[in-house]
Tab-separated table of C-alpha atoms and ligand atoms in Angstrom:
chain	number	residue	atom	x	y	z
T	218	MET	CA	240.250	209.478	149.564
T	219	ALA	CA	243.046	211.118	148.196
T	220	VAL	CA	245.119	208.908	145.552
T	221	PRO	CA	248.774	210.353	144.576
T	222	LEU	CA	249.844	209.778	141.087
T	223	LEU	CA	252.735	207.930	142.104
T	224	ASP	CA	253.474	206.714	145.583
T	225	LEU	CA	257.203	205.574	145.926
T	226	ARG	CA	257.099	205.279	149.516
T	227	ALA	CA	254.878	202.289	149.302
T	228	GLN	CA	257.587	200.834	147.096
T	229	TYR	CA	260.354	201.572	149.394
T	230	ALA	CA	258.362	200.236	152.538
T	231	THR	CA	258.911	196.736	151.138
T	232	LEU	CA	262.145	197.077	150.175
T	233	ARG	CA	263.752	199.259	153.001
T	234	GLU	CA	266.121	196.763	154.620
T	235	ASP	CA	267.464	195.108	151.323
T	236	ILE	CA	268.105	198.534	150.075
T	237	ARG	CA	269.850	199.925	153.335
T	238	ARG	CA	272.311	196.763	153.615
T	239	VAL	CA	273.124	197.752	150.001
T	240	MET	CA	274.040	200.944	150.745
T	241	ASP	CA	275.896	200.252	153.907
T	242	GLU	CA	278.334	197.764	152.119
T	243	VAL	CA	279.000	200.944	149.645
T	244	CYS	CA	279.774	203.075	152.362
T	245	ASP	CA	281.599	200.736	154.270
T	246	ALA	CA	283.940	200.408	151.107
T	247	GLN	CA	283.476	204.021	150.193
T	248	ALA	CA	283.790	203.101	146.632
T	249	PHE	CA	281.800	205.492	144.902
T	250	ILE	CA	282.747	205.518	141.226
T	251	LEU	CA	281.995	202.528	138.664
T	252	GLY	CA	283.773	199.246	140.137
T	253	SER	CA	282.023	195.806	140.411
T	254	ARG	CA	278.454	197.228	141.678
T	255	VAL	CA	278.263	199.201	138.323
T	256	SER	CA	279.417	196.233	135.816
T	257	ASP	CA	277.369	193.682	137.862
T	258	PHE	CA	274.511	196.079	137.181
T	259	GLU	CA	275.230	196.372	133.786
T	260	ARG	CA	275.342	192.602	133.138
T	261	GLU	CA	272.138	192.192	135.115
T	262	VAL	CA	270.376	195.100	132.902
T	263	ALA	CA	271.837	193.801	129.580
T	264	ALA	CA	270.431	189.942	130.320
T	265	TYR	CA	267.042	191.494	131.128
T	266	CYS	CA	266.695	193.603	127.850
T	267	GLY	CA	268.226	190.343	125.899
T	268	VAL	CA	271.230	192.460	124.614
T	269	PRO	CA	275.031	191.564	124.963
T	270	ALA	CA	276.312	194.862	126.176
T	271	ALA	CA	275.122	197.777	128.516
T	272	CYS	CA	276.810	201.023	129.925
T	273	GLY	CA	275.556	202.720	133.016
T	274	VAL	CA	275.388	206.535	132.355
T	275	SER	CA	274.198	209.253	134.656
T	276	SER	CA	270.762	209.843	133.286
T	277	GLY	CA	268.714	208.837	130.823
T	278	SER	CA	269.313	211.929	128.826
T	279	ASP	CA	272.981	211.612	128.922
T	280	ALA	CA	272.515	208.371	127.556
T	281	LEU	CA	270.776	209.920	124.589
T	282	LEU	CA	273.444	212.521	124.475
T	283	MET	CA	276.603	209.985	124.527
T	284	CYS	CA	274.695	208.129	121.532
T	285	LEU	CA	274.425	211.224	119.273
T	286	MET	CA	278.417	212.072	120.554
T	287	VAL	CA	280.016	208.629	119.897
T	288	ALA	CA	278.307	208.658	116.308
T	289	GLY	CA	279.986	211.890	116.036
T	290	ILE	CA	276.588	213.681	115.349
T	291	GLY	CA	277.129	217.617	115.173
T	292	PRO	CA	276.322	220.706	113.234
T	293	GLY	CA	275.097	220.484	109.584
T	294	ASP	CA	273.348	217.026	110.636
T	295	GLU	CA	269.614	215.995	111.203
T	296	VAL	CA	268.067	213.489	113.605
T	297	ILE	CA	264.465	212.675	113.282
T	298	THR	CA	262.306	212.026	116.209
T	299	THR	CA	258.544	213.170	117.357
T	300	PRO	CA	257.624	216.410	118.839
T	301	TYR	CA	255.260	214.100	121.476
T	302	THR	CA	257.809	213.018	124.037
T	303	PHE	CA	259.962	214.195	127.013
T	304	PHE	CA	261.910	217.095	126.051
T	305	ALA	CA	265.524	215.400	126.588
T	306	THR	CA	264.623	213.242	123.416
T	307	ALA	CA	264.817	216.491	120.683
T	308	GLY	CA	266.946	218.679	123.465
T	309	VAL	CA	269.808	216.238	123.024
T	310	ILE	CA	269.557	216.712	119.159
T	311	HIS	CA	269.954	220.395	119.810
T	312	ARG	CA	273.093	219.952	122.431
T	313	VAL	CA	275.196	218.192	119.968
T	314	GLY	CA	274.582	220.951	117.215
T	315	ALA	CA	272.421	218.947	114.933
T	316	ARG	CA	269.082	219.807	114.279
T	317	PRO	CA	265.895	218.161	115.241
T	318	VAL	CA	263.455	217.261	112.769
T	319	PHE	CA	260.376	216.223	113.738
T	320	VAL	CA	257.704	213.720	112.319
T	321	ASP	CA	254.170	213.120	113.748
T	322	ILE	CA	252.780	210.442	115.985
T	323	ASP	CA	250.291	207.900	115.409
T	324	PRO	CA	247.565	208.947	117.373
T	325	VAL	CA	246.579	205.487	118.866
T	326	SER	CA	250.013	204.186	120.383
T	327	TYR	CA	251.363	207.896	120.483
T	328	THR	CA	254.624	206.756	118.815
T	329	LEU	CA	256.253	207.654	115.824
T	330	ASP	CA	254.295	207.176	112.835
T	331	PRO	CA	256.450	205.467	110.094
T	332	ALA	CA	254.218	206.739	107.316
T	333	HIS	CA	255.501	210.143	107.666
T	334	LEU	CA	258.951	209.211	108.346
T	335	GLU	CA	260.776	208.661	104.644
T	336	ALA	CA	259.349	212.091	103.663
T	337	ALA	CA	261.324	213.751	106.226
T	338	VAL	CA	264.648	211.716	105.442
T	339	THR	CA	267.312	214.052	103.853
T	340	PRO	CA	270.906	213.892	102.651
T	341	ARG	CA	271.788	215.390	106.065
T	342	THR	CA	269.744	213.158	108.000
T	343	ARG	CA	272.199	210.573	110.412
T	344	ALA	CA	269.681	208.791	112.700
T	345	ILE	CA	266.406	208.461	113.931
T	346	ILE	CA	265.032	208.277	117.675
T	347	PRO	CA	261.856	206.729	117.842
T	348	VAL	CA	260.388	206.949	121.313
T	349	HIS	CA	258.677	203.616	123.042
T	350	LEU	CA	256.093	206.491	124.954
T	351	TYR	CA	254.027	205.388	128.035
T	352	GLY	CA	255.657	201.752	128.264
T	353	GLN	CA	254.437	200.684	124.831
T	354	SER	CA	257.121	200.010	121.952
T	355	ALA	CA	257.228	202.224	118.553
T	356	ASP	CA	256.492	200.252	115.612
T	357	LEU	CA	259.936	199.539	114.826
T	358	ASP	CA	260.023	197.117	111.833
T	359	PRO	CA	258.969	199.703	108.962
T	360	ILE	CA	261.231	202.219	111.105
T	361	LEU	CA	264.132	200.159	110.772
T	362	ALA	CA	263.335	199.285	107.281
T	363	VAL	CA	263.677	203.185	106.449
T	364	ALA	CA	266.679	203.209	108.140
T	365	GLN	CA	268.301	200.548	106.666
T	366	ARG	CA	267.571	202.198	103.194
T	367	HIS	CA	269.153	205.136	104.111
T	368	GLY	CA	272.279	204.139	106.105
T	369	LEU	CA	270.757	205.675	109.199
T	370	LEU	CA	271.659	204.765	112.804
T	371	VAL	CA	268.929	204.146	115.432
T	372	ILE	CA	268.670	205.386	118.886
T	373	GLU	CA	265.627	203.734	120.625
T	374	ASP	CA	264.519	206.110	123.645
T	375	ALA	CA	263.529	203.345	125.823
T	376	ALA	CA	263.221	205.668	128.935
T	377	GLN	CA	259.429	204.723	129.648
T	378	ALA	CA	260.102	201.323	128.344
T	379	ILE	CA	262.315	198.884	129.892
T	380	GLY	CA	261.207	195.412	129.506
T	381	ALA	CA	258.938	196.311	126.892
T	382	GLU	CA	258.442	193.951	123.862
T	383	TYR	CA	257.893	194.686	120.278
T	384	ARG	CA	256.743	191.669	118.512
T	385	GLY	CA	258.061	189.410	121.279
T	386	ARG	CA	261.361	190.812	121.688
T	387	ARG	CA	262.582	193.440	124.621
T	388	VAL	CA	262.855	196.899	123.125
T	389	GLY	CA	266.561	198.305	123.131
T	390	GLY	CA	268.206	195.868	121.102
T	391	PHE	CA	266.766	196.906	117.802
T	392	GLY	CA	268.411	200.124	116.705
T	393	GLU	CA	272.587	200.485	117.332
T	394	TYR	CA	271.759	201.705	120.846
T	395	GLY	CA	268.720	201.589	123.482
T	396	CYS	CA	268.688	204.490	126.241
T	397	LEU	CA	266.927	203.370	129.589
T	398	SER	CA	266.421	206.082	132.382
T	399	PHE	CA	266.319	205.268	135.873
T	400	PHE	CA	264.818	208.398	137.111
T	401	PRO	CA	262.540	207.646	140.196
T	402	SER	CA	259.085	208.037	138.418
T	403	LYS	CA	260.344	205.122	135.712
T	404	ASN	CA	259.181	201.520	136.098
T	405	LEU	CA	262.439	201.002	137.211
T	406	GLY	CA	263.463	203.897	139.469
T	407	GLY	CA	266.498	204.973	141.254
T	408	PHE	CA	267.139	206.927	144.223
T	409	GLY	CA	268.124	210.030	141.986
T	410	ASP	CA	269.181	210.035	138.305
T	411	ALA	CA	270.767	207.036	136.649
T	412	GLY	CA	270.465	205.636	133.278
T	413	MET	CA	271.984	203.044	130.832
T	414	ILE	CA	272.942	202.181	126.928
T	415	LEU	CA	272.037	198.966	125.806
T	416	THR	CA	273.537	197.951	122.474
T	417	ARG	CA	273.345	194.733	120.367
T	418	ASP	CA	276.876	195.437	118.908
T	419	PRO	CA	279.644	194.860	121.952
T	420	ALA	CA	282.093	196.755	119.575
T	421	ARG	CA	280.477	199.730	120.515
T	422	LEU	CA	280.666	199.135	124.412
T	423	ASP	CA	284.405	200.823	124.259
T	424	GLY	CA	283.518	203.964	122.733
T	425	LEU	CA	280.431	204.527	125.539
T	426	MET	CA	282.893	203.699	128.155
T	427	LYS	CA	285.209	205.794	126.977
T	428	CYS	CA	282.789	208.556	126.472
T	429	ARG	CA	280.995	208.244	129.933
T	430	ASN	CA	284.503	209.461	131.389
T	431	HIS	CA	285.652	212.397	129.404
T	432	GLY	CA	287.162	210.137	126.463
T	433	MET	CA	289.831	208.753	128.765
T	434	ALA	CA	291.838	205.790	127.731
T	435	PRO	CA	294.189	204.912	129.296
T	436	ALA	CA	294.365	207.658	132.211
T	437	TYR	CA	294.912	211.111	131.310
T	438	TYR	CA	294.982	210.354	127.258
T	439	HIS	CA	292.065	211.767	125.760
T	440	GLY	CA	291.627	210.687	122.092
T	441	MET	CA	287.855	212.084	121.758
T	442	VAL	CA	286.180	214.660	123.986
T	443	GLY	CA	283.779	213.025	126.414
T	444	GLY	CA	282.170	214.132	129.817
T	445	ASN	CA	281.527	212.902	133.159
T	446	PHE	CA	278.397	210.765	132.209
T	447	ARG	CA	279.355	207.980	135.023
T	448	ILE	CA	276.687	206.160	137.005
T	449	ASP	CA	276.989	206.145	140.676
T	450	ALA	CA	277.569	202.873	142.380
T	451	LEU	CA	275.203	203.559	145.177
T	452	GLN	CA	272.614	203.947	142.158
T	453	ALA	CA	273.971	200.765	140.961
T	454	ALA	CA	273.649	198.944	144.196
T	455	VAL	CA	270.052	200.116	145.073
T	456	LEU	CA	268.661	199.250	141.351
T	457	SER	CA	270.174	195.671	141.593
T	458	VAL	CA	267.831	195.336	144.498
T	459	LYS	CA	264.878	196.780	142.588
T	460	LEU	CA	265.495	194.866	139.295
T	461	LYS	CA	264.748	191.502	141.004
T	462	HIS	CA	261.052	192.827	141.272
T	463	LEU	CA	260.604	194.755	138.209
T	464	ASP	CA	258.802	191.733	136.997
T	465	ASP	CA	256.222	191.471	139.896
T	466	TRP	CA	255.563	195.456	139.604
T	467	THR	CA	255.545	195.122	135.771
T	468	ALA	CA	252.509	192.735	136.430
T	469	ARG	CA	250.843	194.834	138.809
T	470	ARG	CA	250.925	197.845	136.676
T	471	GLN	CA	249.396	195.540	133.729
T	472	ALA	CA	246.850	194.354	136.211
T	473	ASN	CA	245.980	198.011	136.962
T	474	ALA	CA	245.720	198.975	133.462
T	475	ALA	CA	243.172	195.928	133.150
T	476	ARG	CA	240.905	196.817	136.309
T	477	TYR	CA	240.787	200.716	134.548
T	478	HIS	CA	239.594	199.250	131.491
T	479	GLU	CA	236.865	197.184	133.466
T	480	LEU	CA	236.011	200.082	135.883
T	481	PHE	CA	235.596	202.570	133.051
T	482	ALA	CA	233.803	200.122	130.836
T	483	ALA	CA	231.203	199.654	134.102
T	484	SER	CA	230.953	203.346	134.615
T	485	PRO	CA	228.967	206.263	133.776
T	486	ALA	CA	231.958	207.651	132.285
T	487	ALA	CA	231.909	204.873	129.511
T	488	GLY	CA	231.971	205.915	126.005
T	489	LEU	CA	233.163	209.660	127.304
T	490	VAL	CA	236.910	208.797	128.254
T	491	GLY	CA	239.054	207.261	125.152
T	492	LEU	CA	240.866	204.893	126.995
T	493	PRO	CA	244.492	203.529	126.065
T	494	VAL	CA	244.927	201.075	123.113
T	495	THR	CA	248.035	198.296	123.276
T	496	ALA	CA	249.020	198.416	119.758
T	497	PRO	CA	249.052	195.035	117.658
T	498	TRP	CA	253.044	195.073	117.620
T	499	ALA	CA	253.480	195.702	121.487
T	500	THR	CA	253.686	192.289	122.642
T	501	ARG	CA	254.541	193.498	126.095
T	502	HIS	CA	252.983	196.507	127.478
T	503	VAL	CA	254.975	197.666	130.571
T	504	GLN	CA	252.402	200.592	131.299
T	505	ASN	CA	254.821	203.446	132.416
T	506	GLN	CA	251.668	205.796	132.069
T	507	PHE	CA	248.085	205.302	131.842
T	508	VAL	CA	246.908	208.130	129.708
T	509	ILE	CA	243.188	208.788	128.958
T	510	ARG	CA	241.644	210.868	126.252
T	511	LEU	CA	239.153	213.348	126.519
T	512	PRO	CA	238.147	216.557	124.379
T	513	ALA	CA	240.087	219.424	125.238
T	514	ALA	CA	237.662	221.321	127.472
T	515	ARG	CA	236.522	218.021	129.237
T	516	ARG	CA	240.442	217.264	129.410
T	517	GLN	CA	240.470	220.714	131.738
T	518	ALA	CA	237.294	220.169	133.828
T	519	VAL	CA	238.652	216.754	134.595
T	520	TRP	CA	241.947	217.885	135.332
T	521	ASP	CA	241.041	221.062	137.753
T	522	GLY	CA	238.192	218.242	139.220
T	523	LEU	CA	240.877	215.654	139.983
T	524	LYS	CA	243.014	218.171	141.542
T	525	ALA	CA	240.279	219.675	143.704
T	526	ALA	CA	239.665	215.949	145.089
T	527	GLU	CA	243.406	215.487	145.848
T	528	ILE	CA	243.489	212.805	143.197
T	529	GLY	CA	246.754	212.706	141.327
T	530	CYS	CA	246.964	213.391	137.601
T	531	ASN	CA	249.022	214.825	135.269
T	532	VAL	CA	249.270	216.144	131.186
T	533	TYR	CA	252.320	214.468	129.678
T	534	TYR	CA	253.099	216.718	127.144
T	535	PRO	CA	251.347	219.885	127.643
T	536	VAL	CA	253.357	221.617	124.624
T	537	PRO	CA	254.474	219.488	121.955
T	538	LEU	CA	258.299	220.275	121.250
T	539	HIS	CA	258.038	221.996	117.877
T	540	ARG	CA	255.989	224.640	119.528
T	541	GLN	CA	258.444	225.247	122.621
T	542	GLU	CA	260.050	228.536	122.777
T	543	CYS	CA	263.611	227.207	122.595
T	544	PHE	CA	262.775	225.323	119.257
T	545	ALA	CA	261.238	228.395	117.602
T	546	ALA	CA	264.373	228.867	115.314
T	547	LEU	CA	263.562	225.644	113.936
T	548	GLY	CA	260.471	227.464	112.223
T	549	TYR	CA	257.656	225.119	112.629
T	550	ARG	CA	254.179	226.295	113.175
T	551	GLU	CA	251.235	225.249	115.013
T	552	GLY	CA	249.603	222.579	112.729
T	553	ASP	CA	252.302	221.229	111.428
T	554	PHE	CA	251.839	218.132	113.271
T	555	PRO	CA	248.326	217.905	113.917
T	556	GLU	CA	248.133	214.659	116.055
T	557	SER	CA	250.604	215.503	118.512
T	558	GLU	CA	248.955	219.039	119.013
T	559	ARG	CA	245.956	216.968	119.417
T	560	ALA	CA	247.625	214.786	122.176
T	561	ALA	CA	248.753	217.477	123.725
T	562	ARG	CA	245.481	219.057	124.027
T	563	GLU	CA	243.436	215.971	125.123
T	564	THR	CA	245.473	213.289	127.230
T	565	LEU	CA	245.811	212.997	130.825
T	566	ALA	CA	247.746	210.708	132.894
T	567	LEU	CA	246.131	208.797	135.896
T	568	PRO	CA	248.134	206.570	138.534
T	569	ILE	CA	249.200	203.290	137.432
T	570	TYR	CA	251.907	202.667	140.005
T	571	PRO	CA	252.155	199.146	140.937
T	572	GLU	CA	251.066	199.427	144.418
T	573	LEU	CA	247.941	201.027	143.649
T	574	THR	CA	244.613	199.657	145.388
T	575	ALA	CA	241.653	198.710	143.353
T	576	ALA	CA	239.842	201.099	146.027
T	577	GLN	CA	242.018	203.716	144.581
T	578	GLN	CA	241.040	202.888	141.234
T	579	ARG	CA	237.196	202.977	141.785
T	580	THR	CA	237.944	206.654	143.699
T	581	VAL	CA	239.707	207.680	140.144
T	582	VAL	CA	236.988	206.626	138.124
T	583	ASP	CA	234.076	207.409	140.382
T	584	ALA	CA	235.641	210.910	140.641
T	585	ILE	CA	235.920	211.134	136.720
T	586	ALA	CA	232.383	210.025	136.162
T	587	ALA	CA	230.985	212.425	138.815
T	588	ILE	CA	233.132	215.039	137.172
T	589	LEU	CA	231.689	214.478	133.468
T	590	ALA	CA	228.196	214.231	134.811
T	591	GLY	CA	228.383	217.812	136.548
X	1448	LIG	C1	262.407	210.311	131.572
X	1448	LIG	C2	262.695	210.482	129.824
X	1448	LIG	C3	264.131	210.940	129.432
X	1448	LIG	C4	265.106	211.328	130.111
X	1448	LIG	O1	265.655	210.540	131.410
X	1448	LIG	P1	266.221	211.181	132.504
X	1448	LIG	O2	266.909	210.081	133.161
X	1448	LIG	O3	265.242	211.842	133.373
X	1448	LIG	O4	267.432	212.184	131.972
X	1448	LIG	C5	264.144	210.739	128.206
X	1448	LIG	N1	263.215	210.329	127.075
X	1448	LIG	C6	261.815	210.099	127.798
X	1448	LIG	C7	260.709	209.409	126.658
X	1448	LIG	C8	261.732	210.073	128.908
X	1448	LIG	O5	260.695	209.689	129.431
């Protein structure tokens, strides 16, 4: 039985009528830019995440970029994040002309290790971008404490973690800004690219709204240089329909994660496969990815074997960002961030999407056990 890493068609089949209806409404109105579809969706997501204000934008990457732009972060500034994340987290720092400064991850949660954070702060540091990776929050309290001591902005990269909770509260509202992505493979995925910036401080909303529309207010008067970072009304309409199902999908992802733990425990692969751990602070893990760990040589064998068996899996992320060619000028070396480097060599993501069946999960676990036995 072939098992895809992600099957978006299974989800669409359950919502086809509802989604086509709202898309028809947008088409009939021919109102594609901003408007009530967007403001309604912003209110819904803000309420879902427990923050007072939100700004819908063109992507998760643009959400991160805009936070740095409205903060006036640029040449001469440093922004701290981890090298074990999707490229956009650090790419946006470089794009505004600032310098990405990396801090290694905690090997259990794969999120920024606060123990190394304060040593990375310099007089040039302006902001910290903790990443809530794979669906669980970073350890925010110690990160916020360092930020407060040094007067730094905290921008949460919650692209993979909508609805995740840190010690009982939803992520995105701990820092000054929280960034969401609605890329199709995220837990709440659009029909293309879209994103959102959450903020616990409604006074920051005005700057964000201007920035996403070329810094323009009123029309054709530009107090700042922004960009076209608008979310499409069509995406907002589709995502509003899907948001109503997010809690159900999250519960299914959590059930699938629990089932993997049971299946691996009962399998001959038990003890050979490192299973993901939910950190004690991560009171609601939304399971965007289910990432196992294997010694590098075995990881390669399992990766190849699953591919041959038509079982979807992927490596997030094979090259830590400090080792990316485009960041060579930052001067980092192999060995600078050993936990990020080890995670890049040893991790493998398995299918976890909500519609995945128990039989499919058994196929995945049996295939891994067979590869490891062979
Ligand atoms: C997906 C993702 C982004 C970027 O979001 P896009 O909507 O694809 O631009 C940023 N950070 C992380 C951790 C992500 O997973």
